[in-house]
PDB file of C-alpha atoms and ligand atoms in Angstrom:
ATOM      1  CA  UNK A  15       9.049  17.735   7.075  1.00 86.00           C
ATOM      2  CA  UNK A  16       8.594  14.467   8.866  1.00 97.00           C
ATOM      3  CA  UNK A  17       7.770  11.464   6.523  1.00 98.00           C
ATOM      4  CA  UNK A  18       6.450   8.877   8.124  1.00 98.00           C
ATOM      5  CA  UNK A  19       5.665   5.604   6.203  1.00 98.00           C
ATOM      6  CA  UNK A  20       2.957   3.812   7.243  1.00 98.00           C
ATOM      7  CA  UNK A  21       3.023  -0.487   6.371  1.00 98.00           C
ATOM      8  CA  UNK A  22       0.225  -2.410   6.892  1.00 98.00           C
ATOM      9  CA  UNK A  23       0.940  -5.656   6.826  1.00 98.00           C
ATOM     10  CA  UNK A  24      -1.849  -7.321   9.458  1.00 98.00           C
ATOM     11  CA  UNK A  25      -3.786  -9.434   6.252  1.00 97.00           C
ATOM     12  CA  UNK A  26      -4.297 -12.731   6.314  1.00 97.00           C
ATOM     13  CA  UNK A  27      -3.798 -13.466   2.705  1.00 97.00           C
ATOM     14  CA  UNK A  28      -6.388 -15.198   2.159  1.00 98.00           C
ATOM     15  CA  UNK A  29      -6.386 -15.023  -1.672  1.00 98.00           C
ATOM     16  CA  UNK A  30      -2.752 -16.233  -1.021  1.00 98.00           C
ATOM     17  CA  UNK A  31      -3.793 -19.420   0.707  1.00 98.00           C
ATOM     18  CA  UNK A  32      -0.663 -19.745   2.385  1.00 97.00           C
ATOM     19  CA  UNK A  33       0.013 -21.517   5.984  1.00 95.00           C
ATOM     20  CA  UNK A  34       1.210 -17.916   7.035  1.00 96.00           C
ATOM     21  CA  UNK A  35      -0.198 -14.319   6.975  1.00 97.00           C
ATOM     22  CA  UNK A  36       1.093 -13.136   3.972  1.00 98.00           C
ATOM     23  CA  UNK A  37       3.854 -10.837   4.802  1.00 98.00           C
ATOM     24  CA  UNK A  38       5.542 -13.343   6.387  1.00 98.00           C
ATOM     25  CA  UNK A  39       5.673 -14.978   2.822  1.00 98.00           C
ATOM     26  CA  UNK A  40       9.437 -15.089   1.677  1.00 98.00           C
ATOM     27  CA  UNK A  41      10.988 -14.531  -1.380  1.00 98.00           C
ATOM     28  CA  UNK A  42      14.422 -15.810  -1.553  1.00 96.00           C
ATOM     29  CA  UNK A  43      14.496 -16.450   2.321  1.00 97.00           C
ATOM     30  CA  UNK A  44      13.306 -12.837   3.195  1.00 98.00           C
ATOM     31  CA  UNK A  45       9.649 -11.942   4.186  1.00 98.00           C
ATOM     32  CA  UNK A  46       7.757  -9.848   1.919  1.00 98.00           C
ATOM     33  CA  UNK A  47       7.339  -7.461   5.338  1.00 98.00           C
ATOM     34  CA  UNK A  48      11.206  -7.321   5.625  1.00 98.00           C
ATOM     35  CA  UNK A  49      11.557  -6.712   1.838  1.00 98.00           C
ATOM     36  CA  UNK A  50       9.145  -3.855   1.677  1.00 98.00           C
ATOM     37  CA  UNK A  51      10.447  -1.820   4.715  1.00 98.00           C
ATOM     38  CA  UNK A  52      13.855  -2.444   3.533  1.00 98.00           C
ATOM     39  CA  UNK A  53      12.777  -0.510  -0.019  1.00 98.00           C
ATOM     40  CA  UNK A  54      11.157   2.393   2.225  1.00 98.00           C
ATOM     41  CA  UNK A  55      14.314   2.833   4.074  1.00 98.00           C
ATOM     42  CA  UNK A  56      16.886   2.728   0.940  1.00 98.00           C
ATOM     43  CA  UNK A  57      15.152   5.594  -1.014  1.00 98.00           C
ATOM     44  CA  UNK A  58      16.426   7.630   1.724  1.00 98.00           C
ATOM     45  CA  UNK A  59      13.525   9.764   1.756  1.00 98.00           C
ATOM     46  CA  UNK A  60      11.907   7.907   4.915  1.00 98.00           C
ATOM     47  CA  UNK A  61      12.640   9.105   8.345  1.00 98.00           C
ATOM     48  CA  UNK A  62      10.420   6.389  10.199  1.00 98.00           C
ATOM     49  CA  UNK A  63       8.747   3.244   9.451  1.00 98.00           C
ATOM     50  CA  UNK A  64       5.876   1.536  11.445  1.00 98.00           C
ATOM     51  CA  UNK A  65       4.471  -1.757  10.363  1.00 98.00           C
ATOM     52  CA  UNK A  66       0.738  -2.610  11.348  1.00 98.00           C
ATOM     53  CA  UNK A  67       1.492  -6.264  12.028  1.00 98.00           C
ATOM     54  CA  UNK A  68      -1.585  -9.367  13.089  1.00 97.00           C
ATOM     55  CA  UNK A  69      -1.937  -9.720  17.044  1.00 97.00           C
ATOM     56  CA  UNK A  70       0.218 -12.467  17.365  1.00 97.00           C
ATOM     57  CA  UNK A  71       2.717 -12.042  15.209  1.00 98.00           C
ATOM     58  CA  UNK A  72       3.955  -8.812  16.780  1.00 98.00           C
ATOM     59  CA  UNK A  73       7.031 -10.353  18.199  1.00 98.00           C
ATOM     60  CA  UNK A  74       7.576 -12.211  15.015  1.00 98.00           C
ATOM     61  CA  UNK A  75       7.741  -8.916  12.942  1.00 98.00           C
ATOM     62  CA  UNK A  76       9.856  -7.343  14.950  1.00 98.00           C
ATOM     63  CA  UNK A  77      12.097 -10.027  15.335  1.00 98.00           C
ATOM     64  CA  UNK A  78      12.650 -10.104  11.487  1.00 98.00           C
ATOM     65  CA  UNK A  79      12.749  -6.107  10.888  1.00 98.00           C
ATOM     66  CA  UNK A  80      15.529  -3.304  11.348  1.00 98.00           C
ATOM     67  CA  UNK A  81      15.836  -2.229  14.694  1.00 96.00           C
ATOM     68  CA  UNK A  82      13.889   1.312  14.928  1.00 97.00           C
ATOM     69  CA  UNK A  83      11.352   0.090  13.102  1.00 98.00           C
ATOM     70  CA  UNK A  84       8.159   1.036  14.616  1.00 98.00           C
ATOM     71  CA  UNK A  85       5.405  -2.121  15.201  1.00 98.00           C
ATOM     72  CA  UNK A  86       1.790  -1.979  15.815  1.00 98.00           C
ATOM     73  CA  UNK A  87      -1.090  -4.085  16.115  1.00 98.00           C
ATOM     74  CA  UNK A  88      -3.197  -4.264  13.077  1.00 98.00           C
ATOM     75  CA  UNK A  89      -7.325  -4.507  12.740  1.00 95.00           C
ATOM     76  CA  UNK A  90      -9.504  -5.796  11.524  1.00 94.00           C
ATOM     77  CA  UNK A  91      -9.884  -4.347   7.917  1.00 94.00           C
ATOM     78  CA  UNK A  92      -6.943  -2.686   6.044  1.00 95.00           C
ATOM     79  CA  UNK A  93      -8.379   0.699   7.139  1.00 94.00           C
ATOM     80  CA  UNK A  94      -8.521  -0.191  11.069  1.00 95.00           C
ATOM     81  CA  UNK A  95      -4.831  -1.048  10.114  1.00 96.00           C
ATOM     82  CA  UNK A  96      -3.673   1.879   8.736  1.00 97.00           C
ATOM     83  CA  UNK A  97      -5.250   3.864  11.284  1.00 96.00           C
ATOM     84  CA  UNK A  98      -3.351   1.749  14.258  1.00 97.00           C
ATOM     85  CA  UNK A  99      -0.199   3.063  12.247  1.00 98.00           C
ATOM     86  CA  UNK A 100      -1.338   6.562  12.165  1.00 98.00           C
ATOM     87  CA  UNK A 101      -2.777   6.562  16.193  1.00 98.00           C
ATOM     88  CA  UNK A 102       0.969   5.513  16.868  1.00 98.00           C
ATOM     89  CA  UNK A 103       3.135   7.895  14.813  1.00 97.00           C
ATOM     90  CA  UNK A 104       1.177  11.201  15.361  1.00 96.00           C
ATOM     91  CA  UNK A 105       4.323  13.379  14.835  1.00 96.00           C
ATOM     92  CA  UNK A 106       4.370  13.305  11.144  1.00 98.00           C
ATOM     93  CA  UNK A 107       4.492  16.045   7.904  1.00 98.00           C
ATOM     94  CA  UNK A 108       3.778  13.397   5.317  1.00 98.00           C
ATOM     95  CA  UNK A 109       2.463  10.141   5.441  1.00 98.00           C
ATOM     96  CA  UNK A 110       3.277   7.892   3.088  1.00 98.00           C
ATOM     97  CA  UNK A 111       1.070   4.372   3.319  1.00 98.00           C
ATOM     98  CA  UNK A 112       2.918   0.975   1.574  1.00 98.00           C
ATOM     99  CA  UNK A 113       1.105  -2.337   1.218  1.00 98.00           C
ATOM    100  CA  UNK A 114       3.750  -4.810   3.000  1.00 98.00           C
ATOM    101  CA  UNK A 115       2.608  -7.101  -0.177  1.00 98.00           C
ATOM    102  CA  UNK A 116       4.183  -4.767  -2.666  1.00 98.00           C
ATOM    103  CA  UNK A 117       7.621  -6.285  -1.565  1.00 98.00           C
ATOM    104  CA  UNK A 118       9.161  -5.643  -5.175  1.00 98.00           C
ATOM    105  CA  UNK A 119       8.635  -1.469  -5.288  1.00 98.00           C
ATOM    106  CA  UNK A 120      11.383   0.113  -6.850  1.00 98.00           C
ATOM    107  CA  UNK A 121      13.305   2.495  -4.172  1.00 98.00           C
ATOM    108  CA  UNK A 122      13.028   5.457  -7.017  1.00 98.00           C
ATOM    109  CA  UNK A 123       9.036   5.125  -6.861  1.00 99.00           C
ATOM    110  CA  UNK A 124       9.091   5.785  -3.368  1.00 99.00           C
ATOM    111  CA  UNK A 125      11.167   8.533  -3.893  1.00 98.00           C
ATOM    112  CA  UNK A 126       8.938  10.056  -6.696  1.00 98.00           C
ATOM    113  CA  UNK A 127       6.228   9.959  -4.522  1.00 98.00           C
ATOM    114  CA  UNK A 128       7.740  12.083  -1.777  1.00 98.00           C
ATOM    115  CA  UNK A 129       9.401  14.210  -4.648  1.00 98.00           C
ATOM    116  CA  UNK A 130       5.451  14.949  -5.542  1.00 98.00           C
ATOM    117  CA  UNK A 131       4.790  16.069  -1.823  1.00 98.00           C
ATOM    118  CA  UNK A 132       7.765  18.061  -0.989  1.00 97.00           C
ATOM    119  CA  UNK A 133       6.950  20.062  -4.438  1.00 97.00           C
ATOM    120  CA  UNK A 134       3.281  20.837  -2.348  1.00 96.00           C
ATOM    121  CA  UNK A 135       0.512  18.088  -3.802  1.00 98.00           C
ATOM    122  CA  UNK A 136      -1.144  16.975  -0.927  1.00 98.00           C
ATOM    123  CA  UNK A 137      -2.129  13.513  -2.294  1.00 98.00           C
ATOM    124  CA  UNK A 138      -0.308  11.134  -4.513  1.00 98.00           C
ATOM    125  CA  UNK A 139      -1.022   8.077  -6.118  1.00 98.00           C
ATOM    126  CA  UNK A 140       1.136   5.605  -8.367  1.00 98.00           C
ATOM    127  CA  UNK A 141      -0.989   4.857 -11.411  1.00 98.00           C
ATOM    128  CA  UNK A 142      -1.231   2.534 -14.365  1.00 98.00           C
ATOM    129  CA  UNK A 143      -3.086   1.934 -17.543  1.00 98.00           C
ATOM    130  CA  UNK A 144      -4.868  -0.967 -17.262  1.00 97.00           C
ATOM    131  CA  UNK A 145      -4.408  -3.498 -20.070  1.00 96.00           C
ATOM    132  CA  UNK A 146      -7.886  -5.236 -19.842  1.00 97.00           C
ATOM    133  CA  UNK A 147     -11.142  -4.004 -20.616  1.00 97.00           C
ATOM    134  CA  UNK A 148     -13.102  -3.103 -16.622  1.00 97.00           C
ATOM    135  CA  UNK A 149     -16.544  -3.741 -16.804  1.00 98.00           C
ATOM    136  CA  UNK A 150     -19.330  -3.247 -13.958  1.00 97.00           C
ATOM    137  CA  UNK A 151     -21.755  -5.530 -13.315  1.00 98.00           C
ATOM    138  CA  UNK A 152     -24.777  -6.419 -11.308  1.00 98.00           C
ATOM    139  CA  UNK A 153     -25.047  -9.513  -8.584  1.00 97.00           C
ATOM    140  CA  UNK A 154     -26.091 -11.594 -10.965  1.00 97.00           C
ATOM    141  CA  UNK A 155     -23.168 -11.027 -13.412  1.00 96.00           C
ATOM    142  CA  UNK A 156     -25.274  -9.077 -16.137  1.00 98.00           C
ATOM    143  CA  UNK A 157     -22.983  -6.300 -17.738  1.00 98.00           C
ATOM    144  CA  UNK A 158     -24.330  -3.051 -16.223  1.00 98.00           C
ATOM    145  CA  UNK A 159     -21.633  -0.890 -18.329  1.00 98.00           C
ATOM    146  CA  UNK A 160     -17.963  -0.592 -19.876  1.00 98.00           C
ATOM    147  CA  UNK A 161     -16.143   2.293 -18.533  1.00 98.00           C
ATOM    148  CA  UNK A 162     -13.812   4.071 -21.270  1.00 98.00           C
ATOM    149  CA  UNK A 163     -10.491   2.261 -20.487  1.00 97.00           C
ATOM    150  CA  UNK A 164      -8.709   4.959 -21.915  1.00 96.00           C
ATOM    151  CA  UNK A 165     -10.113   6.908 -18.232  1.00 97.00           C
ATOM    152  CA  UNK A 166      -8.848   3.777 -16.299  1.00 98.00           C
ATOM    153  CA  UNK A 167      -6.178   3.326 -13.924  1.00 98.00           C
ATOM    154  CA  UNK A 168      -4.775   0.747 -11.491  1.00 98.00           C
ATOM    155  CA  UNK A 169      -3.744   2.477  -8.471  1.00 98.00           C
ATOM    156  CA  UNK A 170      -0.551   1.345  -6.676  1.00 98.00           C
ATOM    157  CA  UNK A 171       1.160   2.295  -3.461  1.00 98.00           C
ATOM    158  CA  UNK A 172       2.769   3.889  -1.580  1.00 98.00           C
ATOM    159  CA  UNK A 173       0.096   6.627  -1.286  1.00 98.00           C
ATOM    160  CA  UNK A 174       1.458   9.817   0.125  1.00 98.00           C
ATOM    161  CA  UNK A 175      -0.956  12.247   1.642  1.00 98.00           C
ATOM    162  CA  UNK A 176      -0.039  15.558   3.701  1.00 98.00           C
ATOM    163  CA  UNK A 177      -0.498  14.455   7.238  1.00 98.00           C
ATOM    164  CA  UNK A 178      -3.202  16.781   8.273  1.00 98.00           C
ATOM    165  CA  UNK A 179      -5.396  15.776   5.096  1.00 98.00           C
ATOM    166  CA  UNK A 180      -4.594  12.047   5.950  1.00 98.00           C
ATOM    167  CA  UNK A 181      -5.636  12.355   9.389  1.00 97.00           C
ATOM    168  CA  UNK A 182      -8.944  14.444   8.511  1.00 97.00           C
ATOM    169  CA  UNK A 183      -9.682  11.685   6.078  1.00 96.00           C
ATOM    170  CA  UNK A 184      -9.419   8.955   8.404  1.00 96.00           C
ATOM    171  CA  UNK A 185     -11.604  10.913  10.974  1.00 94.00           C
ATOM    172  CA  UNK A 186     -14.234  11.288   8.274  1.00 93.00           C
ATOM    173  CA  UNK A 187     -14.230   7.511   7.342  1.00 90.00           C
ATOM    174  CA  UNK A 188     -16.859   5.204   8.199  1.00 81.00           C
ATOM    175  CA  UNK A 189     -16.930   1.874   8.878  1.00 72.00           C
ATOM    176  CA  UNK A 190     -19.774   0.801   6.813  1.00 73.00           C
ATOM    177  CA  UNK A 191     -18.393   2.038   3.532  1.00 71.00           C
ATOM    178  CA  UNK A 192     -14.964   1.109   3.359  1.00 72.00           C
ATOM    179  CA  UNK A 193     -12.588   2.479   0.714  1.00 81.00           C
ATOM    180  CA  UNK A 194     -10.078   0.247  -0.929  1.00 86.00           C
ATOM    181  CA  UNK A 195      -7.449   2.576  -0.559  1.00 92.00           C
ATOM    182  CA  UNK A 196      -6.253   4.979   1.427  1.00 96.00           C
ATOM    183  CA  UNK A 197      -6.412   8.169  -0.988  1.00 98.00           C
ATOM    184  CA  UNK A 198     -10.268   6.684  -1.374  1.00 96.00           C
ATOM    185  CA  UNK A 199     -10.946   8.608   1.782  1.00 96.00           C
ATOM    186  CA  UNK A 200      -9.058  11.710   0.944  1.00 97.00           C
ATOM    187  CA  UNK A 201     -11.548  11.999  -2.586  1.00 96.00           C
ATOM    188  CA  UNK A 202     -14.510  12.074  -0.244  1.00 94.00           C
ATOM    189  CA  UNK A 203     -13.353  15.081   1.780  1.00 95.00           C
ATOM    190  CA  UNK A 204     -13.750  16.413  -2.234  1.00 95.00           C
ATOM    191  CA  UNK A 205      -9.718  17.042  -2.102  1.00 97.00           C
ATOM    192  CA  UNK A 206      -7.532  16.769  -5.486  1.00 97.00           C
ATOM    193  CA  UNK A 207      -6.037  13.526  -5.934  1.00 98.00           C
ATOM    194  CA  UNK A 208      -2.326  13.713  -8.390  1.00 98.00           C
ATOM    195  CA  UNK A 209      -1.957  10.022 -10.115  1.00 98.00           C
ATOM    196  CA  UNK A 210       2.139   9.717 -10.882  1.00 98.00           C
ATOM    197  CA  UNK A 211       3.235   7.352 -13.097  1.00 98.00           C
ATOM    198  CA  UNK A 212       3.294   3.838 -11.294  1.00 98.00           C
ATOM    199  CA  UNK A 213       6.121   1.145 -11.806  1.00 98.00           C
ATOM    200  CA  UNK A 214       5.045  -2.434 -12.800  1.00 98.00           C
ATOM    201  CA  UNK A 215       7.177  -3.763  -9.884  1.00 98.00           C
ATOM    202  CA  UNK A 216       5.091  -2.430  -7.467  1.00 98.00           C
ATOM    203  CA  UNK A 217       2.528  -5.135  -7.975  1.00 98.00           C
ATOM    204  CA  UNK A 218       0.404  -6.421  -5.448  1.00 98.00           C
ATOM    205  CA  UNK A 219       1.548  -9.555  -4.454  1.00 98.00           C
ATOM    206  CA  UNK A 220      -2.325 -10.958  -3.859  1.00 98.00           C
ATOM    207  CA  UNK A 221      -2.312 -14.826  -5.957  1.00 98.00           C
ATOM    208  CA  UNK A 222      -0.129 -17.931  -6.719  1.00 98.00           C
ATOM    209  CA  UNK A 223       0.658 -16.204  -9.835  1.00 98.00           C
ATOM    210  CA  UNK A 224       1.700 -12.969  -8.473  1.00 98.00           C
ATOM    211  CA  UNK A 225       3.757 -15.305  -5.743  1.00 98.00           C
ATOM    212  CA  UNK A 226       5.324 -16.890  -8.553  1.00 98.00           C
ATOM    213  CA  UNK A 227       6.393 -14.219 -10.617  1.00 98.00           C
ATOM    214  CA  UNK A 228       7.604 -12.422  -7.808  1.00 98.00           C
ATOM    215  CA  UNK A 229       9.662 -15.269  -7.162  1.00 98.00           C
ATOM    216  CA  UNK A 230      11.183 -15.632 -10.436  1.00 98.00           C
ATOM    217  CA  UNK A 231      12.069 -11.687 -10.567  1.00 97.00           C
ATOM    218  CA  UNK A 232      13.855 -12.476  -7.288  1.00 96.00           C
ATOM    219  CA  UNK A 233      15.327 -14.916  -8.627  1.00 93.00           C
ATOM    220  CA  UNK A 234      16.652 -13.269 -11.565  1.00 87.00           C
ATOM    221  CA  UNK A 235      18.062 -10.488  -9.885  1.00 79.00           C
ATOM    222  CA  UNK A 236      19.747 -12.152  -7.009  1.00 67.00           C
ATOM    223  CA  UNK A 237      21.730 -14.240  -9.360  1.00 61.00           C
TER     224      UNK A 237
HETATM  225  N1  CTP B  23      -3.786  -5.448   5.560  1.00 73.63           N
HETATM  226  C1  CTP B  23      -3.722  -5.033   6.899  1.00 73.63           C
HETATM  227  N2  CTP B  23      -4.773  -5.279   7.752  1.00 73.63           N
HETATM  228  C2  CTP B  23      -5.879  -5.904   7.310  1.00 73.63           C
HETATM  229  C3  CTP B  23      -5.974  -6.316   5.953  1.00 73.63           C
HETATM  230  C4  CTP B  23      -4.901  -6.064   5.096  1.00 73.63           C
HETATM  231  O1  CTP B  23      -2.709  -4.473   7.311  1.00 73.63           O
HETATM  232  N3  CTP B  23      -6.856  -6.130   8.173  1.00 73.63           N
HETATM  233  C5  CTP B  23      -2.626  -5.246   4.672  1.00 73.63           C
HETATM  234  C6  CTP B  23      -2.095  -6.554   4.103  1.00 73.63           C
HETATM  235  O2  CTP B  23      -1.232  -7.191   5.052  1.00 73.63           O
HETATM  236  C7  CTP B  23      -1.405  -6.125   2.832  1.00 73.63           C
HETATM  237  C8  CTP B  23      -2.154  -4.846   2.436  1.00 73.63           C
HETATM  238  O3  CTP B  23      -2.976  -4.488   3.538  1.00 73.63           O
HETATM  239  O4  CTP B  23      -0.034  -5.813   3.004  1.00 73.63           O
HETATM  240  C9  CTP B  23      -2.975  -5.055   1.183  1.00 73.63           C
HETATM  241  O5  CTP B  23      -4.025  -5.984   1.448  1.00 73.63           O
HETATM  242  P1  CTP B  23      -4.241  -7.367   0.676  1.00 73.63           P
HETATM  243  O6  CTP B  23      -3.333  -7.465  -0.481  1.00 73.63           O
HETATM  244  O7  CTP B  23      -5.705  -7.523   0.483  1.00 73.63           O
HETATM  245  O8  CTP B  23      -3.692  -8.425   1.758  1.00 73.63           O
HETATM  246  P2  CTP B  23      -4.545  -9.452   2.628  1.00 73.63           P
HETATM  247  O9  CTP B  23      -5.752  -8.747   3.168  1.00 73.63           O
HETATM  248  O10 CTP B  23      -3.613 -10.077   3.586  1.00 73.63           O
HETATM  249  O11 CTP B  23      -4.961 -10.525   1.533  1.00 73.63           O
HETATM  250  P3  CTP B  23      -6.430 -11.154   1.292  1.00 73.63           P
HETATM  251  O12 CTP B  23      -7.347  -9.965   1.023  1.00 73.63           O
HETATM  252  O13 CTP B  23      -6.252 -12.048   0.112  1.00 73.63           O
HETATM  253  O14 CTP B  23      -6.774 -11.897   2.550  1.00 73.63           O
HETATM  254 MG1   MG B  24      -7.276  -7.995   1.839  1.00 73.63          MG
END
C-alpha cells in the first residue's frame, strides 16, 4: 500500500505573530516545513510527501524542501488545505496528514502510526492525557460543565486514515461546520476512531512559548 503523507503547512500563524507564515519559522536555521517533511521521510514508512504551502510562497517551499517532494497550493482553512493535498495525490492506500508545525515529531511516532494501519485500523490518532482540567463554557465565560478529565485527550498528528475513508470524509464535510482535525470528519461518517499513544514532541508549535521551547530542545540536541 501507497502511503501518502499529506503536510499542510499554508497557515499564517497568526497566534505565532511572526513576520513569516509559520512554517517558514526556523529552528536552528531550518524551517519548521523542512524539519517536519524531513521526519516523514526518515521513518521510512513514507513513499510520498506533498506540502499544502500559502499562494505565494510556493516557490519558496520548494526551494527549501527535498527534491520529489510534492507542493500544492493551500486554502483558505486547514481543511481546504488538506483537501488541495488530497485533490493532488489521488493514487494513495493510506493517508497520513502532519501539521508542518509539529516540526519536533519523533520519526518512531510516525512509524507507529502506519504500524496501526498496515495491521487494518482504518483511522489513527496520536493521543495524550491532558494535564489540566477542560471545561466548557458559554459566550459569556459562565462554566457550562467539567468534562471527566480522566475521558480527555489531546489529539496529535500525524492522523492516518485508509484512503478511501479519508476521501469519503472529506466529500461529506461541510464548510460551515468545520472540524479541527482531520479524523473529526471521519467520526461523522460514524466510523471507529483508534487513539495510539502520542509523544510529547509532537507538540504543536502554535505560541512564543511553544517557539521557545522548541528552540531550546533544538538546541539541546544539536549540541
Ligand atoms: N494550515 C494550512 N492551511 C490553513 C491553515 C492552517 O495548511 N489555511 C496548517 C498550518 O500551516 C499548520 C497546521 O495547519 O501547519 C496547523 O494549523 P495551526 O497550528 O493553526 O497553524 P496556523 O493556522 O498557521 O496558525 P494560527 O491558527 O495561529 O494562524
Ligand atoms: Mg490555524
Amino acid at each position: 500500500g501507497r502511503v501518502v503523507a499529506l503536510v499542510p503547512a499554508a497557515g499564517r500563524g497568526v497566534r505565532l505573530g511572526e513576520q513569516t507564515p509559520k512554517a517558514f519559522v526556523t529552528l536552528a536555521g531550518t524551517s519548521m516545513m523542512r524539519l517536519s517533511v524531513d521526519g516523514l521521510l526518515a521513518s521510512g514508512v513514507v513513499d510520498h510527501v506533498v506540502v499544502v504551502a500559502p499562494a505565494e510562497l510556493i516557490g519558496a517551499a520548494v526551494a527549501l524542501l527535498p527534491a520529489g517532494v510534492q507542493v500544492v497550493e493551500g486554502g483558505a482553512e486547514r481543511i481546504d488545505s488538506v483537501r488541495a493535498g488530497i485533490a493532488a495525490a489521488p493514487d494513495a492506500d493510506i493517508y497520513l496528514v502532519h501539521d508542518a508545525a509539529r516540526a519536533l515529531t519523533p520519526t518512531s511516532l510516525i512509524a507507529r502510526v502506519v504500524a496501526e494501519l498496515r495491521s487494518g485500523r482504518k483511522a489513527v490518532v496520536p493521543a495524550l492525557e491532558v494535564t489540566d482540567t477542560i471545561k466548557t463554557v458559554d459566550i459569556l465565560g459562565g462554566v457550562t460543565g467539567t468534562p471527566k478529565r480522566s475521558e480527555l485527550r489531546g489529539i496529535q498528528t500525524p492522523q492516518g486514515f485508509d484512503a478511501a475513508l479519508m476521501r469519503r470524509a472529506y466529500e461529506a464535510a461541510s464548510a460551515d461546520d468545520p472540524a479541527t482535525d482531520d479524523a473529526g470528519l471521519v467520526e461523522r461518517l460514524g466510523e471507529r476512531v483508534r487513539t495510539i499513544p502520542g509523544d510529547p514532541l509532537a507538540f504543536k508549535i502554535t505560541t512564543q512559548l511553544d517557539l521557545t521551547l522548541a528552540r531550546a530542545l533544538t538546541a539541546a540536541t544539536t549540541k
